[in-house]
Amino acid sequence: MGEFEVHRVRFFGLVPAGVRCLACHPRGARLALARTDGAVEVYNFAANYFQEKVIPGHEARSVESLCWAAGERLFGAGLGGDITEYDLSRLSAARGVDGGGGPIWSMAANGTGTQLAIGCEDGSVKIFQVVPGGIQFERNLDRRKGRVLCLSWHPSDTHIVAGSIDFFRVIDIASGQTVQRIMVNHHVEKAKRECVVWAIALLSSGTVVSADSFGRVQFWDWEQGTLAESHTVSTSAALSLAVSEKEDSIIVGTSTGATYQLQLLPVKLGGLEKRWVRTKPFQYHSHDVRAVAHSPSALISGGLDAQLVIRPLMEKMQKKGYDAVLRKFTFPHRRLVSCARKARLLLFQFSQHLELWRLGSTEETGKDGEVLPLCQMPEHLVQLKSKGPEHIYSSCVSPCGTWVGYSTASRFQLYRVRCDGDGVSLRKV
């Protein structure tokens, strides 16, 4: 092998965007993921969890919730107050509809995928009909004071449970009225701080599962309005939860970066009586776990540390292979660095600007593994800012270093780079 020099680049200050929400396709092998910068990604389970689609972010579009509906259609909603449908073939936001209730904190699709329910800042829950070519407003459900932070449909589509601050309520779809309102901290003596219901699920048995800011996962009999079980999984907040398709396993994400699994197990071996038991804790994240999902064979979690972690359930695995391997996606799957070899230039891509750097150089020689002193330090030549709210999707510098181009979802820009003794100049072509 011939001799070569390795440049250790430590001046690319990329801060990856955290994972905000996840949505597993109910009858498919795809996972949708939204990040804090508004970007949406789609992963394919059947192709070894390959990231097959990326929709770039937008400054005016935040995504608080994602859901699949009507087959392969993907919808997102956020604090901008719009419900957005994504075009997965053109990798762009196809159309948006104003929710009519201010910022949207939560969204959920019914079991058949024909209706969307959104929870708004003004305390309202609204139903939208999924129709060919878009969505249509159908009706308002009973409105109460307090923003609706989380939603869940009953599998039979007869009720919706909506979580807010200090309480959650169960709404009958046929009448549109609240049939039960339960305070989640009424049994806590001298509760001096508010209890935020961050995540909620309504099981087919009628049990309501809530995760709150006190770090508890609670199981409620909503018809009686009573608490059946309570599990304190963390000393800080429990931020997210997801239920398996068979409703015998739950994954919970917390603000300490830990995730927990609860399973419905028999009290006695061979007995019919079952209870929820916390079985497995996992510490794969360093920051808040804002999103979790439960596939038939794996526990999936995404955190503000930008990591996507897929942990297979070993009891579901029949043999060893790729499906039984723990996966941690800790880096962007897109190329964010391009190199002009002849000009010794590097182009770094950020969400709304580009940086062009010239590599350092040395005149020394040494043995294998030695760090050579630089006679010329790396130089930051230029910063190119993108105009408009759209984030940069791809960028490149030519091998000769005289051309720089980048693209967003709707436009392409090309610049001529001139380096002389007075510095660097850019001219738009």
PDB file of C-alpha atoms in Angstrom, residues 162-302:
ATOM      1  CA  ALA A 162     -58.000  13.244  24.630  1.00  0.00           C
ATOM      2  CA  GLY A 163     -55.276  14.145  27.136  1.00  0.00           C
ATOM      3  CA  SER A 164     -54.695  17.655  28.506  1.00  0.00           C
ATOM      4  CA  ILE A 165     -53.138  19.253  31.594  1.00  0.00           C
ATOM      5  CA  ASP A 166     -54.348  17.612  34.848  1.00  0.00           C
ATOM      6  CA  PHE A 167     -57.077  15.554  33.146  1.00  0.00           C
ATOM      7  CA  PHE A 168     -58.156  13.495  30.168  1.00  0.00           C
ATOM      8  CA  ARG A 169     -61.617  12.957  28.734  1.00  0.00           C
ATOM      9  CA  VAL A 170     -63.414  10.324  26.705  1.00  0.00           C
ATOM     10  CA  ILE A 171     -65.580  11.580  23.826  1.00  0.00           C
ATOM     11  CA  ASP A 172     -68.381   9.635  22.167  1.00  0.00           C
ATOM     12  CA  ILE A 173     -68.055   9.947  18.383  1.00  0.00           C
ATOM     13  CA  ALA A 174     -71.774   9.484  17.611  1.00  0.00           C
ATOM     14  CA  SER A 175     -72.979  12.275  19.903  1.00  0.00           C
ATOM     15  CA  GLY A 176     -69.778  14.339  19.931  1.00  0.00           C
ATOM     16  CA  GLN A 177     -70.112  14.815  23.698  1.00  0.00           C
ATOM     17  CA  THR A 178     -67.712  14.119  26.560  1.00  0.00           C
ATOM     18  CA  VAL A 179     -68.934  11.034  28.430  1.00  0.00           C
ATOM     19  CA  GLN A 180     -66.167  10.911  31.056  1.00  0.00           C
ATOM     20  CA  ARG A 181     -63.662  13.396  32.472  1.00  0.00           C
ATOM     21  CA  ILE A 182     -60.975  12.044  34.809  1.00  0.00           C
ATOM     22  CA  MET A 183     -58.480  14.049  36.870  1.00  0.00           C
ATOM     23  CA  VAL A 184     -55.116  12.268  36.792  1.00  0.00           C
ATOM     24  CA  ASN A 185     -53.755  13.751  40.031  1.00  0.00           C
ATOM     25  CA  HIS A 186     -56.844  13.729  42.258  1.00  0.00           C
ATOM     26  CA  HIS A 187     -55.421  10.898  44.354  1.00  0.00           C
ATOM     27  CA  VAL A 188     -52.068  12.651  44.916  1.00  0.00           C
ATOM     28  CA  GLU A 189     -52.012  14.328  48.294  1.00  0.00           C
ATOM     29  CA  LYS A 190     -51.189  18.047  48.166  1.00  0.00           C
ATOM     30  CA  ALA A 191     -50.343  18.058  44.450  1.00  0.00           C
ATOM     31  CA  LYS A 192     -48.828  21.531  44.105  1.00  0.00           C
ATOM     32  CA  ARG A 193     -47.795  21.338  40.449  1.00  0.00           C
ATOM     33  CA  GLU A 194     -49.768  20.579  37.347  1.00  0.00           C
ATOM     34  CA  CYS A 195     -49.690  17.117  35.829  1.00  0.00           C
ATOM     35  CA  VAL A 196     -49.277  17.062  32.039  1.00  0.00           C
ATOM     36  CA  VAL A 197     -50.718  14.054  30.197  1.00  0.00           C
ATOM     37  CA  TRP A 198     -48.082  13.719  27.473  1.00  0.00           C
ATOM     38  CA  ALA A 199     -49.286  10.489  25.839  1.00  0.00           C
ATOM     39  CA  ILE A 200     -52.431   8.374  25.940  1.00  0.00           C
ATOM     40  CA  ALA A 201     -53.868   5.179  24.444  1.00  0.00           C
ATOM     41  CA  LEU A 202     -57.361   3.655  24.429  1.00  0.00           C
ATOM     42  CA  LEU A 203     -57.335  -0.153  24.347  1.00  0.00           C
ATOM     43  CA  SER A 204     -60.048  -2.380  22.898  1.00  0.00           C
ATOM     44  CA  SER A 205     -60.983  -3.530  26.430  1.00  0.00           C
ATOM     45  CA  GLY A 206     -61.909   0.056  27.317  1.00  0.00           C
ATOM     46  CA  THR A 207     -58.793   0.617  29.431  1.00  0.00           C
ATOM     47  CA  VAL A 208     -57.143   4.035  29.078  1.00  0.00           C
ATOM     48  CA  VAL A 209     -53.333   4.121  29.393  1.00  0.00           C
ATOM     49  CA  SER A 210     -51.790   7.498  30.234  1.00  0.00           C
ATOM     50  CA  ALA A 211     -48.186   8.716  30.560  1.00  0.00           C
ATOM     51  CA  ASP A 212     -47.681  11.947  32.501  1.00  0.00           C
ATOM     52  CA  SER A 213     -45.133  14.464  33.727  1.00  0.00           C
ATOM     53  CA  PHE A 214     -44.898  12.724  37.114  1.00  0.00           C
ATOM     54  CA  GLY A 215     -43.196   9.759  35.420  1.00  0.00           C
ATOM     55  CA  ARG A 216     -46.215   7.469  35.792  1.00  0.00           C
ATOM     56  CA  VAL A 217     -47.899   5.043  33.448  1.00  0.00           C
ATOM     57  CA  GLN A 218     -51.476   4.607  34.654  1.00  0.00           C
ATOM     58  CA  PHE A 219     -54.290   2.277  33.632  1.00  0.00           C
ATOM     59  CA  TRP A 220     -57.843   3.594  34.018  1.00  0.00           C
ATOM     60  CA  ASP A 221     -61.313   2.100  33.814  1.00  0.00           C
ATOM     61  CA  TRP A 222     -62.932   5.036  32.050  1.00  0.00           C
ATOM     62  CA  GLU A 223     -66.531   3.795  32.436  1.00  0.00           C
ATOM     63  CA  GLN A 224     -66.171   3.716  36.228  1.00  0.00           C
ATOM     64  CA  GLY A 225     -63.700   6.617  36.317  1.00  0.00           C
ATOM     65  CA  THR A 226     -61.334   4.676  38.560  1.00  0.00           C
ATOM     66  CA  LEU A 227     -57.607   3.967  38.568  1.00  0.00           C
ATOM     67  CA  ALA A 228     -56.839   0.267  38.064  1.00  0.00           C
ATOM     68  CA  GLU A 229     -53.013   0.252  38.091  1.00  0.00           C
ATOM     69  CA  SER A 230     -50.191   2.775  38.371  1.00  0.00           C
ATOM     70  CA  HIS A 231     -46.507   2.250  37.540  1.00  0.00           C
ATOM     71  CA  THR A 232     -43.898   4.921  38.311  1.00  0.00           C
ATOM     72  CA  VAL A 233     -41.266   4.271  35.648  1.00  0.00           C
ATOM     73  CA  SER A 234     -39.169   7.417  36.094  1.00  0.00           C
ATOM     74  CA  THR A 235     -38.398  10.206  38.531  1.00  0.00           C
ATOM     75  CA  SER A 236     -38.992  12.694  35.696  1.00  0.00           C
ATOM     76  CA  ALA A 237     -41.609  12.880  32.940  1.00  0.00           C
ATOM     77  CA  ALA A 238     -42.916   9.993  30.843  1.00  0.00           C
ATOM     78  CA  LEU A 239     -43.206  11.655  27.436  1.00  0.00           C
ATOM     79  CA  SER A 240     -44.411   9.005  24.996  1.00  0.00           C
ATOM     80  CA  LEU A 241     -45.967   5.563  24.778  1.00  0.00           C
ATOM     81  CA  ALA A 242     -46.945   3.056  22.107  1.00  0.00           C
ATOM     82  CA  VAL A 243     -48.990  -0.140  22.304  1.00  0.00           C
ATOM     83  CA  SER A 244     -48.390  -3.331  20.338  1.00  0.00           C
ATOM     84  CA  GLU A 245     -50.985  -4.571  17.858  1.00  0.00           C
ATOM     85  CA  LYS A 246     -52.023  -7.404  20.186  1.00  0.00           C
ATOM     86  CA  GLU A 247     -52.206  -4.958  23.147  1.00  0.00           C
ATOM     87  CA  ASP A 248     -49.963  -7.129  25.313  1.00  0.00           C
ATOM     88  CA  SER A 249     -46.865  -4.895  25.297  1.00  0.00           C
ATOM     89  CA  ILE A 250     -46.248  -1.168  25.827  1.00  0.00           C
ATOM     90  CA  ILE A 251     -43.106   0.909  25.274  1.00  0.00           C
ATOM     91  CA  VAL A 252     -42.650   4.148  27.238  1.00  0.00           C
ATOM     92  CA  GLY A 253     -40.139   6.945  26.588  1.00  0.00           C
ATOM     93  CA  THR A 254     -38.953   9.291  29.357  1.00  0.00           C
ATOM     94  CA  SER A 255     -37.128  12.610  29.680  1.00  0.00           C
ATOM     95  CA  THR A 256     -34.053  10.879  31.141  1.00  0.00           C
ATOM     96  CA  GLY A 257     -33.336   9.139  27.832  1.00  0.00           C
ATOM     97  CA  ALA A 258     -34.507   5.745  29.119  1.00  0.00           C
ATOM     98  CA  THR A 259     -37.223   3.591  27.557  1.00  0.00           C
ATOM     99  CA  TYR A 260     -39.239   0.955  29.406  1.00  0.00           C
ATOM    100  CA  GLN A 261     -41.324  -2.000  28.321  1.00  0.00           C
ATOM    101  CA  LEU A 262     -44.455  -3.138  30.146  1.00  0.00           C
ATOM    102  CA  GLN A 263     -45.999  -6.510  29.352  1.00  0.00           C
ATOM    103  CA  LEU A 264     -49.373  -8.065  30.175  1.00  0.00           C
ATOM    104  CA  LEU A 265     -48.443 -11.296  31.985  1.00  0.00           C
ATOM    105  CA  PRO A 266     -50.391 -13.931  33.962  1.00  0.00           C
ATOM    106  CA  VAL A 267     -50.362 -13.488  37.745  1.00  0.00           C
ATOM    107  CA  LYS A 268     -49.958 -17.260  38.137  1.00  0.00           C
ATOM    108  CA  LEU A 269     -48.454 -19.683  35.681  1.00  0.00           C
ATOM    109  CA  GLY A 270     -51.271 -20.978  33.510  1.00  0.00           C
ATOM    110  CA  GLY A 271     -53.829 -18.692  35.165  1.00  0.00           C
ATOM    111  CA  LEU A 272     -56.329 -16.459  33.411  1.00  0.00           C
ATOM    112  CA  GLU A 273     -55.797 -13.339  35.519  1.00  0.00           C
ATOM    113  CA  LYS A 274     -53.215 -10.982  34.014  1.00  0.00           C
ATOM    114  CA  ARG A 275     -51.514  -7.798  35.158  1.00  0.00           C
ATOM    115  CA  TRP A 276     -49.185  -5.246  33.616  1.00  0.00           C
ATOM    116  CA  VAL A 277     -45.566  -5.721  34.685  1.00  0.00           C
ATOM    117  CA  ARG A 278     -42.571  -3.534  33.911  1.00  0.00           C
ATOM    118  CA  THR A 279     -40.113  -6.000  32.410  1.00  0.00           C
ATOM    119  CA  LYS A 280     -37.272  -4.321  30.548  1.00  0.00           C
ATOM    120  CA  PRO A 281     -35.529  -0.922  30.879  1.00  0.00           C
ATOM    121  CA  PHE A 282     -33.240   0.365  28.098  1.00  0.00           C
ATOM    122  CA  GLN A 283     -30.835   3.319  28.138  1.00  0.00           C
ATOM    123  CA  TYR A 284     -29.973   4.103  24.528  1.00  0.00           C
ATOM    124  CA  HIS A 285     -30.561   7.878  24.481  1.00  0.00           C
ATOM    125  CA  SER A 286     -28.890  10.813  26.207  1.00  0.00           C
ATOM    126  CA  HIS A 287     -31.831  13.243  25.959  1.00  0.00           C
ATOM    127  CA  ASP A 288     -35.640  13.248  25.954  1.00  0.00           C
ATOM    128  CA  VAL A 289     -37.293  10.321  24.182  1.00  0.00           C
ATOM    129  CA  ARG A 290     -40.088  12.280  22.521  1.00  0.00           C
ATOM    130  CA  ALA A 291     -41.306   9.485  20.227  1.00  0.00           C
ATOM    131  CA  VAL A 292     -41.726   5.706  20.431  1.00  0.00           C
ATOM    132  CA  ALA A 293     -43.336   3.097  18.188  1.00  0.00           C
ATOM    133  CA  HIS A 294     -44.107  -0.603  18.597  1.00  0.00           C
ATOM    134  CA  SER A 295     -43.752  -2.825  15.528  1.00  0.00           C
ATOM    135  CA  PRO A 296     -44.675  -6.540  15.604  1.00  0.00           C
ATOM    136  CA  SER A 297     -41.048  -7.513  16.204  1.00  0.00           C
ATOM    137  CA  ALA A 298     -39.223  -4.464  17.609  1.00  0.00           C
ATOM    138  CA  LEU A 299     -39.308  -1.499  19.989  1.00  0.00           C
ATOM    139  CA  ILE A 300     -38.518   1.768  18.208  1.00  0.00           C
ATOM    140  CA  SER A 301     -37.518   5.012  19.912  1.00  0.00           C
ATOM    141  CA  GLY A 302     -36.365   8.447  18.783  1.00  0.00           C
TER     142      GLY A 302
END
